[in-house]
Coordinates of C-alpha atoms in Angstrom, one line a residue:
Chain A
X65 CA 0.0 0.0 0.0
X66 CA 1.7 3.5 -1.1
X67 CA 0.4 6.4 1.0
X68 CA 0.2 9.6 -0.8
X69 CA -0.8 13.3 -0.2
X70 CA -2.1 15.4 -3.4
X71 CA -3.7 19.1 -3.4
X72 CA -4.1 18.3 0.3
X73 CA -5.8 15.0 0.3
X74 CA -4.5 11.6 1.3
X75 CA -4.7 8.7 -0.7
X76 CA -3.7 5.0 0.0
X77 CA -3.5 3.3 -3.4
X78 CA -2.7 -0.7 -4.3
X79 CA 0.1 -0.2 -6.4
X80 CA 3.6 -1.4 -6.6
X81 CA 6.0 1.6 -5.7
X82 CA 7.9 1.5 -9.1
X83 CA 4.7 2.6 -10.7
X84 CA 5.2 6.2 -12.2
X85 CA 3.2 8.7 -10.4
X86 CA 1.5 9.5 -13.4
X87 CA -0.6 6.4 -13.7
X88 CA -1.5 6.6 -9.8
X89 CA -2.6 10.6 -10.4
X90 CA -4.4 9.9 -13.3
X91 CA -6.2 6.0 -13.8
X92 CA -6.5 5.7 -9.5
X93 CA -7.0 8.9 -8.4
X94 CA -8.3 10.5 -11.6
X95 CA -7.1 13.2 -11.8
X96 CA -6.4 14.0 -15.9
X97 CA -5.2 16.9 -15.7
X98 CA -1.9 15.8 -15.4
X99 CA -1.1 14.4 -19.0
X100 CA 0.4 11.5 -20.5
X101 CA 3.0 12.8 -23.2
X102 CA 6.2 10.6 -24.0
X103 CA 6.8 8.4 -21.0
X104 CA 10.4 9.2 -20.9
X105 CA 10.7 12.5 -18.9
X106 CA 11.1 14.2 -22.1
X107 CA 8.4 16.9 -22.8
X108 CA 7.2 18.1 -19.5
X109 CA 3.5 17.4 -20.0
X110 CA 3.6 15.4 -17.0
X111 CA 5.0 17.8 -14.7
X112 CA 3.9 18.5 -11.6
X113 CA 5.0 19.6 -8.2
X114 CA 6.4 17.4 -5.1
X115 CA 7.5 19.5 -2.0
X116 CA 7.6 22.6 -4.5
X117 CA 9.9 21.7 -6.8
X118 CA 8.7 20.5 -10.6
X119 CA 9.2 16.9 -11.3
X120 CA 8.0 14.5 -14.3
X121 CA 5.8 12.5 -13.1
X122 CA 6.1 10.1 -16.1
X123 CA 9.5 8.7 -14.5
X124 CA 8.7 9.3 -10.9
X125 CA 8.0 6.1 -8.4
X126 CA 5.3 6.9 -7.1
X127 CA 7.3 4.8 -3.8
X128 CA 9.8 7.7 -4.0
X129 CA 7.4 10.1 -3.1
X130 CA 5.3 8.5 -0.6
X131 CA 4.2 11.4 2.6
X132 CA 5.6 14.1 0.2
X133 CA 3.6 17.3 -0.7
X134 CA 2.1 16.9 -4.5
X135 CA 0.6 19.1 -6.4
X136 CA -1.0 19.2 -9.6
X137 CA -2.9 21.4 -12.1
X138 CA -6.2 20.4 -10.3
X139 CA -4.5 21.7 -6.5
X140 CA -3.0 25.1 -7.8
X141 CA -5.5 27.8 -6.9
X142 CA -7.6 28.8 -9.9
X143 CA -6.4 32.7 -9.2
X144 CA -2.7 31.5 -9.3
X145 CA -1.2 34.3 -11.7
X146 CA 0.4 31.8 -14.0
X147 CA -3.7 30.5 -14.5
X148 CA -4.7 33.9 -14.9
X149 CA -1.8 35.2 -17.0
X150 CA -2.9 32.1 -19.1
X151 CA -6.5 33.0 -20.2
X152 CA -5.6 36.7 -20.5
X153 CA -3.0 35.9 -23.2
X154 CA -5.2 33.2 -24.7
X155 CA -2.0 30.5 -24.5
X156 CA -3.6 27.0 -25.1
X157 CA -4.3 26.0 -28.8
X158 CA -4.8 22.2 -28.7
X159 CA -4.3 22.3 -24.9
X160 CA -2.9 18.9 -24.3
X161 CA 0.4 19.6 -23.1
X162 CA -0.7 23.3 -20.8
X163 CA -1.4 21.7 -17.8
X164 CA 2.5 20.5 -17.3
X165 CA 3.9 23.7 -18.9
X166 CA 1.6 26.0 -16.1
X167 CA 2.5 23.9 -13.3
X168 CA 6.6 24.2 -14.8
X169 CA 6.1 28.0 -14.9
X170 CA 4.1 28.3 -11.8
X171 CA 7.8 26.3 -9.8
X172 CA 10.0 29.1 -12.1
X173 CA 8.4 31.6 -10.6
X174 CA 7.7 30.6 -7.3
X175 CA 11.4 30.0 -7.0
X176 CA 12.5 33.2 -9.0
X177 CA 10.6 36.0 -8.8
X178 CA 12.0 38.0 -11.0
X179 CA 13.8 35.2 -13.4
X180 CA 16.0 36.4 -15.7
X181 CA 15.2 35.7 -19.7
X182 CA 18.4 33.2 -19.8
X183 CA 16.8 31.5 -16.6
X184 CA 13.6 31.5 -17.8
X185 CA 14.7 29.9 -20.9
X186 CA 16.6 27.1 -19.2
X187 CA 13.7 26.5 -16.9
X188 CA 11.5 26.2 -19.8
X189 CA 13.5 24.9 -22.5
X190 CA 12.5 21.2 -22.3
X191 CA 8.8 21.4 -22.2
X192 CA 7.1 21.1 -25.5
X193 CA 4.3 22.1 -27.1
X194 CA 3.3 20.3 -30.7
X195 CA 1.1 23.7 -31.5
X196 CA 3.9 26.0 -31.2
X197 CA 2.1 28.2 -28.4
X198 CA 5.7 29.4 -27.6
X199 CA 5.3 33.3 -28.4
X200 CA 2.2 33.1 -26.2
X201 CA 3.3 31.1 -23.2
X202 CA 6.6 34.1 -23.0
X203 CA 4.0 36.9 -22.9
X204 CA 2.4 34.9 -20.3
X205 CA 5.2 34.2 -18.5
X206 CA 5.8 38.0 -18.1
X207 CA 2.0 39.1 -17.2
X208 CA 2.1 36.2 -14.8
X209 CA 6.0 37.6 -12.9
X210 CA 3.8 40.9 -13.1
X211 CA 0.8 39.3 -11.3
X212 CA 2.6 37.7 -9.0
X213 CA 4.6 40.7 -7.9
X214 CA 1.5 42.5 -8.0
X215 CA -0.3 40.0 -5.1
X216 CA 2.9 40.4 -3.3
X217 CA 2.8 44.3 -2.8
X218 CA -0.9 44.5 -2.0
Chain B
X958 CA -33.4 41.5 -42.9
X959 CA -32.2 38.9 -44.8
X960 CA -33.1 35.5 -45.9
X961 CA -30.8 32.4 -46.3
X962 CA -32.9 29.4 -48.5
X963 CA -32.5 26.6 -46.4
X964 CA -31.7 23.7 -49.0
X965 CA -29.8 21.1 -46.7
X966 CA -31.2 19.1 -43.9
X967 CA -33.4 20.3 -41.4
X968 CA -31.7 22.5 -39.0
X969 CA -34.4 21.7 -36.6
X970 CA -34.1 18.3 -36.4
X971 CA -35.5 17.8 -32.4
X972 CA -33.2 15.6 -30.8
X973 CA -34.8 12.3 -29.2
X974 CA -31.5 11.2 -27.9
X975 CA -28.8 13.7 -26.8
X976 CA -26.1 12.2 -25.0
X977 CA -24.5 15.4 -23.2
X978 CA -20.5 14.6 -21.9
X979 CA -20.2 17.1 -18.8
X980 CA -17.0 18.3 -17.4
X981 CA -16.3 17.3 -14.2
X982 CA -13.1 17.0 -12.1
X983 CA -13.1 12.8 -12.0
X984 CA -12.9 13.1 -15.9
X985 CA -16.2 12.4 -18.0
X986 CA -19.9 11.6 -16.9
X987 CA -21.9 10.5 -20.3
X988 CA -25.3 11.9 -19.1
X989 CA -28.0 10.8 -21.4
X990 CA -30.2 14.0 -21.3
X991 CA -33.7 11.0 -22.4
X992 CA -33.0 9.5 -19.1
X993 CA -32.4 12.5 -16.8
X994 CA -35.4 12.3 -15.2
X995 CA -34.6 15.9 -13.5
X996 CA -37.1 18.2 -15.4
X997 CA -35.2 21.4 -15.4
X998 CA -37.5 24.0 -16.9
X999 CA -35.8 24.9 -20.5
X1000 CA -36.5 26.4 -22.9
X1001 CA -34.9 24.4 -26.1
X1002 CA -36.4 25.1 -30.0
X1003 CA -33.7 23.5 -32.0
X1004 CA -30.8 20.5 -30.9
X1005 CA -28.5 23.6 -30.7
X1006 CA -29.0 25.5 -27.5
X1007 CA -31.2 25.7 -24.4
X1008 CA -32.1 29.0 -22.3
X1009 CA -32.9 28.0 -18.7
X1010 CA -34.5 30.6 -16.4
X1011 CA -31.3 31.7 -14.9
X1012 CA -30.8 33.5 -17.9
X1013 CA -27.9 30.8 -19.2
X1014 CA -27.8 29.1 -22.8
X1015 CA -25.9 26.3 -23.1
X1016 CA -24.7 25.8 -26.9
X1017 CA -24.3 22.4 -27.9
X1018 CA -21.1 21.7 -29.7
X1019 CA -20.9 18.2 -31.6
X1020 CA -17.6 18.4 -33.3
X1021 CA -14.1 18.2 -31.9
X1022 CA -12.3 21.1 -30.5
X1023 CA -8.2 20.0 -30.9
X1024 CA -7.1 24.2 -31.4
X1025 CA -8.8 25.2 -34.1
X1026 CA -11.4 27.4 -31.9
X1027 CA -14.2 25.9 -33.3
X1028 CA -15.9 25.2 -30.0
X1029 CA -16.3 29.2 -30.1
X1030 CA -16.4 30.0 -33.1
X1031 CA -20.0 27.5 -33.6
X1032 CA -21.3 29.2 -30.6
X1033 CA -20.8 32.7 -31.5
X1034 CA -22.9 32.2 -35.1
X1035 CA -25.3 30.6 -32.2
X1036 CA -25.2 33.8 -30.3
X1037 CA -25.3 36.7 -32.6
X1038 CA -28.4 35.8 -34.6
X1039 CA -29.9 34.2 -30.8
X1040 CA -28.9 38.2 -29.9
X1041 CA -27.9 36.4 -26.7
X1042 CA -25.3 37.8 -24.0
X1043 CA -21.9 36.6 -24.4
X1044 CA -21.6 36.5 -20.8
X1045 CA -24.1 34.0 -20.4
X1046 CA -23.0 32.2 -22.9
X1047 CA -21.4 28.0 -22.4
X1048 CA -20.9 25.1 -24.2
X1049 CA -21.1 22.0 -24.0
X1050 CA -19.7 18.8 -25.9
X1051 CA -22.0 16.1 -27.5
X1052 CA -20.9 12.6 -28.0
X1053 CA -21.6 10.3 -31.1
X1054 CA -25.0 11.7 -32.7
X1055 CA -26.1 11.5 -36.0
X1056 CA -28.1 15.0 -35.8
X1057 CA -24.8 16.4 -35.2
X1058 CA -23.0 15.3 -38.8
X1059 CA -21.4 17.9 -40.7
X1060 CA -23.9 19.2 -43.7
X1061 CA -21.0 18.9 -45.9
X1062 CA -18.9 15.7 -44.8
X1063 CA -21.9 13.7 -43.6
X1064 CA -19.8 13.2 -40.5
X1065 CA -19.1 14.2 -37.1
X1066 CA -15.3 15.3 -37.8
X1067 CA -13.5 18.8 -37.5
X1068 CA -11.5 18.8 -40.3
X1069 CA -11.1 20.7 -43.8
X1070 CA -12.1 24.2 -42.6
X1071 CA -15.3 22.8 -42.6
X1072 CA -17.0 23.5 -39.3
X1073 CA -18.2 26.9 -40.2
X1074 CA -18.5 26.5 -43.5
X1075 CA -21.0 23.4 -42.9
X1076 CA -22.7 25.3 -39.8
X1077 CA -22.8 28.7 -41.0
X1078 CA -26.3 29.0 -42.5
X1079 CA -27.9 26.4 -40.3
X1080 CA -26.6 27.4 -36.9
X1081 CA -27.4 31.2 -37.8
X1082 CA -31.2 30.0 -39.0
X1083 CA -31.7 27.9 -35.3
X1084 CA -30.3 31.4 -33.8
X1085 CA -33.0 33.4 -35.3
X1086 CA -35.1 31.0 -34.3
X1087 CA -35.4 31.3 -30.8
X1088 CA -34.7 35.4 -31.0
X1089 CA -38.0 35.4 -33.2
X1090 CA -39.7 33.2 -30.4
X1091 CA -38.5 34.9 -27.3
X1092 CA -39.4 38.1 -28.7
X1093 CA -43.5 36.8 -29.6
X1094 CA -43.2 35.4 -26.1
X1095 CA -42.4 38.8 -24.5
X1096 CA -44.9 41.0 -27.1
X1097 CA -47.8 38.5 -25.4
X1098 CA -46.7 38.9 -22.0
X1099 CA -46.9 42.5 -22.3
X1100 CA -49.7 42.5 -24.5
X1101 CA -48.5 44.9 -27.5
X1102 CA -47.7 43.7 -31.1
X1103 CA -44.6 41.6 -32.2
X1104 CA -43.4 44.7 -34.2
X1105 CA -43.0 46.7 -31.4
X1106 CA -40.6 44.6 -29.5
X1107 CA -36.7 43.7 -30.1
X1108 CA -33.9 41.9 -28.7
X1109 CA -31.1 43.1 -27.3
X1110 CA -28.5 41.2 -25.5
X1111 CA -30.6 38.2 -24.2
X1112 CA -33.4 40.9 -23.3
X1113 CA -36.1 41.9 -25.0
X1114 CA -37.5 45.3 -25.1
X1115 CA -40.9 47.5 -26.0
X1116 CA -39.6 50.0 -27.6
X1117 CA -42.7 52.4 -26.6
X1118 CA -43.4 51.4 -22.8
X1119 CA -39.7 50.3 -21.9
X1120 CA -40.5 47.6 -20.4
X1121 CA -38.3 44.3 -20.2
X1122 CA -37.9 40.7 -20.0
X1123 CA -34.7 38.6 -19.9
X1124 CA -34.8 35.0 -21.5
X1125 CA -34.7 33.5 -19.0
X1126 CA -37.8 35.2 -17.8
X1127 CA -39.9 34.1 -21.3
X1128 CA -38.7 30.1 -20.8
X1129 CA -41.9 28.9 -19.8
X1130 CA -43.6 31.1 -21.9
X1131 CA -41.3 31.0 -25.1
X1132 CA -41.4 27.0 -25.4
X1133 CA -45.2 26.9 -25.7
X1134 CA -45.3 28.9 -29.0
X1135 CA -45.0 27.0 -32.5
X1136 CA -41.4 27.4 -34.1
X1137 CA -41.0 29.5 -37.5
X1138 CA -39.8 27.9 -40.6
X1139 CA -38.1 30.9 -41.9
X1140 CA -37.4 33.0 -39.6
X1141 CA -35.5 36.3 -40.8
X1142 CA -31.6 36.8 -40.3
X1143 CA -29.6 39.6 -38.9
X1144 CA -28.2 42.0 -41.4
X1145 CA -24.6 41.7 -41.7
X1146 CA -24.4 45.8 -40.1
X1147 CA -26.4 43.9 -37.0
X1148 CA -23.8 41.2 -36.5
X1149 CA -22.2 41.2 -33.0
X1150 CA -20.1 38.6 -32.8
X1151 CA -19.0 37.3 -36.1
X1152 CA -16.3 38.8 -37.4
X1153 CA -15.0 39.5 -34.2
X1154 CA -12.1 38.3 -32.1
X1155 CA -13.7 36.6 -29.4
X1156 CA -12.0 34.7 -26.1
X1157 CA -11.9 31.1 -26.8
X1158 CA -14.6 29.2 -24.9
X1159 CA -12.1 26.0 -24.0
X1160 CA -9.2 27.9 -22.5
X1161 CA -10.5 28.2 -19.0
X1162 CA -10.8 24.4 -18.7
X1163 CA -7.9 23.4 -20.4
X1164 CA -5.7 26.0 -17.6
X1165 CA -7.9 24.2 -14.8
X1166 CA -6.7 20.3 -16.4
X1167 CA -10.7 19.4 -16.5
X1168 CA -10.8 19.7 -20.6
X1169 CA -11.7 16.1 -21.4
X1170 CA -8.7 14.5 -23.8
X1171 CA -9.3 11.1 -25.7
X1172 CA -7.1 9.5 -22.7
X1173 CA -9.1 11.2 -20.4
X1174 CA -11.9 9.3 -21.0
X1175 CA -13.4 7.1 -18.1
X1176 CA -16.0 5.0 -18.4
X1177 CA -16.7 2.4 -15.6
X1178 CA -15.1 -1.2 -16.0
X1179 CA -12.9 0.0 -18.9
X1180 CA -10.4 -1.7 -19.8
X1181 CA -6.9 -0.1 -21.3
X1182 CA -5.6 -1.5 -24.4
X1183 CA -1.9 -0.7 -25.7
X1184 CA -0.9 -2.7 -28.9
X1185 CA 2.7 -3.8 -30.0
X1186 CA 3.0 -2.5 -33.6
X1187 CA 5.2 -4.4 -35.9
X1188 CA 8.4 -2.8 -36.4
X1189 CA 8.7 -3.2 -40.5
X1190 CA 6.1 -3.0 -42.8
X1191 CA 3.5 -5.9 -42.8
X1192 CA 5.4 -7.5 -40.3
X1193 CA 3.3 -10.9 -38.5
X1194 CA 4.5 -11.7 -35.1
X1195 CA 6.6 -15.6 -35.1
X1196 CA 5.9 -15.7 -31.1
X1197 CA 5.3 -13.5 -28.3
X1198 CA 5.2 -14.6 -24.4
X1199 CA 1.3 -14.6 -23.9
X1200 CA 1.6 -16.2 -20.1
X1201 CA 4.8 -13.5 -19.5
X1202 CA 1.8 -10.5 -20.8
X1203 CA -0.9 -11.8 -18.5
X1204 CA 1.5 -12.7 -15.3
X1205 CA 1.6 -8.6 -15.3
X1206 CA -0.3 -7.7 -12.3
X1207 CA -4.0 -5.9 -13.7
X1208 CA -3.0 -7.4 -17.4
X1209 CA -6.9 -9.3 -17.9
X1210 CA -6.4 -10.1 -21.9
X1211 CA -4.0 -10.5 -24.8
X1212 CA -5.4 -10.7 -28.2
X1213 CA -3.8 -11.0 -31.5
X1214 CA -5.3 -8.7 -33.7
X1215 CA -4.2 -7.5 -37.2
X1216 CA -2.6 -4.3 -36.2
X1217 CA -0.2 -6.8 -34.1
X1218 CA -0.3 -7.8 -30.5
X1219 CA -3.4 -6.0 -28.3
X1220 CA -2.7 -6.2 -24.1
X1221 CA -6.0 -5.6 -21.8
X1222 CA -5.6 -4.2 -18.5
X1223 CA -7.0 -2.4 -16.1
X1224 CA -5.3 0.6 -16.2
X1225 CA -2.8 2.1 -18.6
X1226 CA 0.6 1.5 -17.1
X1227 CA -0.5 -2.3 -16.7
X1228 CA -1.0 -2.6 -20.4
X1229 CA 2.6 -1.2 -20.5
X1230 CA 4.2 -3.1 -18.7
X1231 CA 2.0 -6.4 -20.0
X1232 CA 3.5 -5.2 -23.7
X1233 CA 6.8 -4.8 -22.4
X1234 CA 6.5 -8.7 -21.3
X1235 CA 5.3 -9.8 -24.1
X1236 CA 8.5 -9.9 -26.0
X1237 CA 7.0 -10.5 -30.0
X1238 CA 9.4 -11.5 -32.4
X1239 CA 8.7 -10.2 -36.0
X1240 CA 9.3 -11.5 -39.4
X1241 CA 10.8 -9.6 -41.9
X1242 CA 7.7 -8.5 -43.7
X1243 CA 6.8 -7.9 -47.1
X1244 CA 9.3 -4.8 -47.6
X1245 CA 12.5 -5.8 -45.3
X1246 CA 14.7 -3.6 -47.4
X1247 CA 12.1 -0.2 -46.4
X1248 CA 13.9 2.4 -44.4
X1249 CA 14.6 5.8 -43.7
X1250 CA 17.9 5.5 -45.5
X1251 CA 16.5 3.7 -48.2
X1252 CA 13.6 6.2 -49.3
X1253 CA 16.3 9.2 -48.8
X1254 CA 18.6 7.6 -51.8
X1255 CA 15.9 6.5 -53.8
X1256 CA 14.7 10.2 -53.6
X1257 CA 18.5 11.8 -54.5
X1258 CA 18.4 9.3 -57.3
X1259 CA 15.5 10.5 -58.5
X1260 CA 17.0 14.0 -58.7
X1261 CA 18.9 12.9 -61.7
X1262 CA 16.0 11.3 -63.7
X1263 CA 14.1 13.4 -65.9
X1264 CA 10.9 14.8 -63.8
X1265 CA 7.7 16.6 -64.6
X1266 CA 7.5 20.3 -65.6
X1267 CA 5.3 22.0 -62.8
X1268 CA 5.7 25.5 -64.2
X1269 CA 8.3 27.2 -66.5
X1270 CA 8.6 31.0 -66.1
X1271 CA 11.7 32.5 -67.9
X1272 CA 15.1 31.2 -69.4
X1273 CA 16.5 29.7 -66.2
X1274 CA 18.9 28.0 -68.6
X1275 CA 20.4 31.1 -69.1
X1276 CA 20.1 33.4 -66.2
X1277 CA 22.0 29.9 -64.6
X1278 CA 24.5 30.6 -66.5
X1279 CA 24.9 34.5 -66.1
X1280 CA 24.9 34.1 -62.3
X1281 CA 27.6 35.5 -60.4
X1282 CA 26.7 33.1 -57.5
X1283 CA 26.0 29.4 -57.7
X1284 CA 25.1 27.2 -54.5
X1285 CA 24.3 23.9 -54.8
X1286 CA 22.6 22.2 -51.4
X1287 CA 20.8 19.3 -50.8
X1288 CA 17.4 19.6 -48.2
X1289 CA 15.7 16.4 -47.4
X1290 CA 12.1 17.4 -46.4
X1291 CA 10.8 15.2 -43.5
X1292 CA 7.7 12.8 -44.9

């Protein structure tokens, strides 16, 4: 039995601990937001956070991670600028591959607030998007460091 | 106004059957709308769209939204000629349904540029439908002609006295009255949405991870099933480890099909690991000899055999030979 605690909630799931957390997020505990892109930590769809830090969850054990603090697309607040910098710019085309990119950007920030564009770029560089939303999601990486800074001073 | 002839199939074809997929945070509930024995009040002249007294219309949306923003842009055609509030405004996705086909491709597909094309005249006539009904609905609850009263934003108004009623308030009222056959269009001047950039109608659940993706799909007792695809062309397996597949914990089937090897489980990464165990050994196939390296010399060689004149513009003969530059460079393009 694998204990695990995601957005807040703990689960107990019957799976062996090599399974990748992906499968345990999305077929046991259902939540799809978290998406299935290559398997092989290689596009960042899958990304989501454990103890604040951006992993793939394609290539995680979910045994690795057992008491640790997840989080995925579903648990990151629904006002979180990175969500709201999203719709303003209009980023998603096809969609598919947003939820891992947001919760990528959403770590960048949280752990630079004011990233510079080289950082941003080497934060970012290995998560894909087949549609080519790339223009967008660097506007809305700067309306969402403006966001953010703007919660802070209020 | 202006009048579109209606020559295809009826736009107001009344759905019996609607199977409505709904959005929910555990993935996909298949609702079938026949059996919901809930009678919301609604009011619902065409398979299209319904009004419900909270002053929401939900837009039914049967194709596939993968990007191209047809999931708003069906909606909007919807909504301008409906003269409906953009606010108020949702859609909803419809599973398999034959009153959802494409006028044009006789199928439910979103592909060719032909969602709005196909939809554009019959989506704008179920629009004015319900405007033309809603508006009769409010010139007999305030007892003054038809011809006095208009639309405007999902309200409509007597021009003389003022007085207003939203559609949600003219539901009840609005789905008694018999529905028009021709009911006029907007003139273009009028048009409110089309034409317009609007905000896409999908972004806000695909930033929440609650837009429903083909592997997103969960229906109860599923069962996952990842096949082993031969590696050549025509390829048959010779053997493959059946017991090894189903020894996988959650692995309940392996069928041979002809695509190549199919594994059954209970949930995804179990079919991966059962195809992992299954260890197929191919033949050759009928092209052995077929690879990447292959078709890219065949193609070079092709270079130098006589080819097929596209388009001749000029004496390139000649300007070749006056050039003060020549580069020569070989581009493969990616098939």
């Amino acid at each position: 039995m694998i204990t695990l605690n995601v957005n807040g909630n703990n689960y107990t799931v019957d799976v062996p601990p090599d399974t990748p957390l992906l499968w345990v997020l999305r077929d046991h505990l259902k939540l799809t937001g978290t998406k299935y892109g290559c398997g092989i930590g290689e596009c960042g769809a899958c990304t989501v956070h454990v103890e604040g830090i951006a992993k793939r969850s394609c290539v995680t054990p979910v045994g690795d991670v057992q008491g640790k603090r997840i989080v995925t697309i579903e648990g990151l607040p629904k006002n979180h600028p990175v969500k709201r910098a999203w719709i303003i710019e209009q980023v998603p085309q096809c969609g598919f591959c947003q939820p891992g990119t947001i919760m990528q950007v959403a770590y960048l920030i949280a752990k630079y607030p004011d990233p510079s564009a080289e950082k941003i770029i080497r934060e970012m560089d290995d998560i894909i998007c087949r549609c080519g939303t790339y223009p967008r999601i660097k506007k809305a990486i700067k309306k969402a460091i403006s966001l953010s800074k703007r919660g802070v001073k209020k | 106004m202006r009048e579109i002839k209606m020559t295809r199939r009826s736009f107001l074809k009344t759905a019996s059957f609607v199977i409505a997929v709904s959005f929910t945070p555990f993935g996909t509930r298949i609702i079938n709308a026949s059996e919901n024995k809930e009678t919301i009040e609604k009011f619902k002249p065409t398979i299209w769209y319904e009004i419900t007294p909270d002053n929401m219309i939900t837009i039914y949306f049967g194709n596939s939204e993968m990007g191209q923003g047809s999931m708003t842009a069906l909606p909007m055609i919807v909504a301008d000629e409906l003269e409906a509030n953009w606010k108020y405004v949702r859609v909803k996705q419809v599973g398999a349904d034959d009153a959802f086909k494409s006028p044009i491709l006789g199928a439910q597909v979103t592909v060719a540029s032909a969602s709005v094309r196909g939809f554009y005249e019959p989506l704008r006539k179920a629009g004015a439908v319900g405007r033309v009904m809603l508006i009769k609905a409010a010139s007999e609850a305030f007892g003054v002609p038809e011809e006095e009263c208009f639309a405007k934003l999902g309200t409509v108004i007597h021009r003389k006295s003022g007085k207003k009623m939203t559609y949600g308030q003219l539901v009840r009222r609005a789905s008694k009255l018999p529905i028009p056959d021709n009911p006029p269009l907007k003139e273009d001047k009028d048009l409110r949405y089309i034409g317009k950039p609007m905000r896409r109608l999908d972004i806000p659940e695909k930033v929440e991870g609650k837009a429903t993706f083909g592997l997103d799909v969960d229906i109860p007792q599923m069962a996952y099933a990842l096949v082993a695809h031969p590696p050549a062309y025509n390829a048959k397996p010779l053997s493959y480890d059946e017991t090894g597949a189903l020894s996988v914990r959650g692995v309940k089937k392996v069928l041979k099909i002809p695509q190549g090897v199919a594994v059954l489980a209970d949930d995804f990464y179990s079919a991966y690991k059962g195809r992992e165990a299954l260890n197929v050994k191919w033949d050759e196939g009928s092209h052995p000899y077929m690879s990447s390296e292959y078709i890219e010399k065949y193609f070079v060689e092709c270079l130098d055999k006589p080819g097929f004149v596209a388009k001749k513009v000029g004496d390139t003969e000649k300007a070749l030979s006056q050039a003060k530059k020549y580069m020569k460079q070989l581009i493969m393009y990616l098939m």
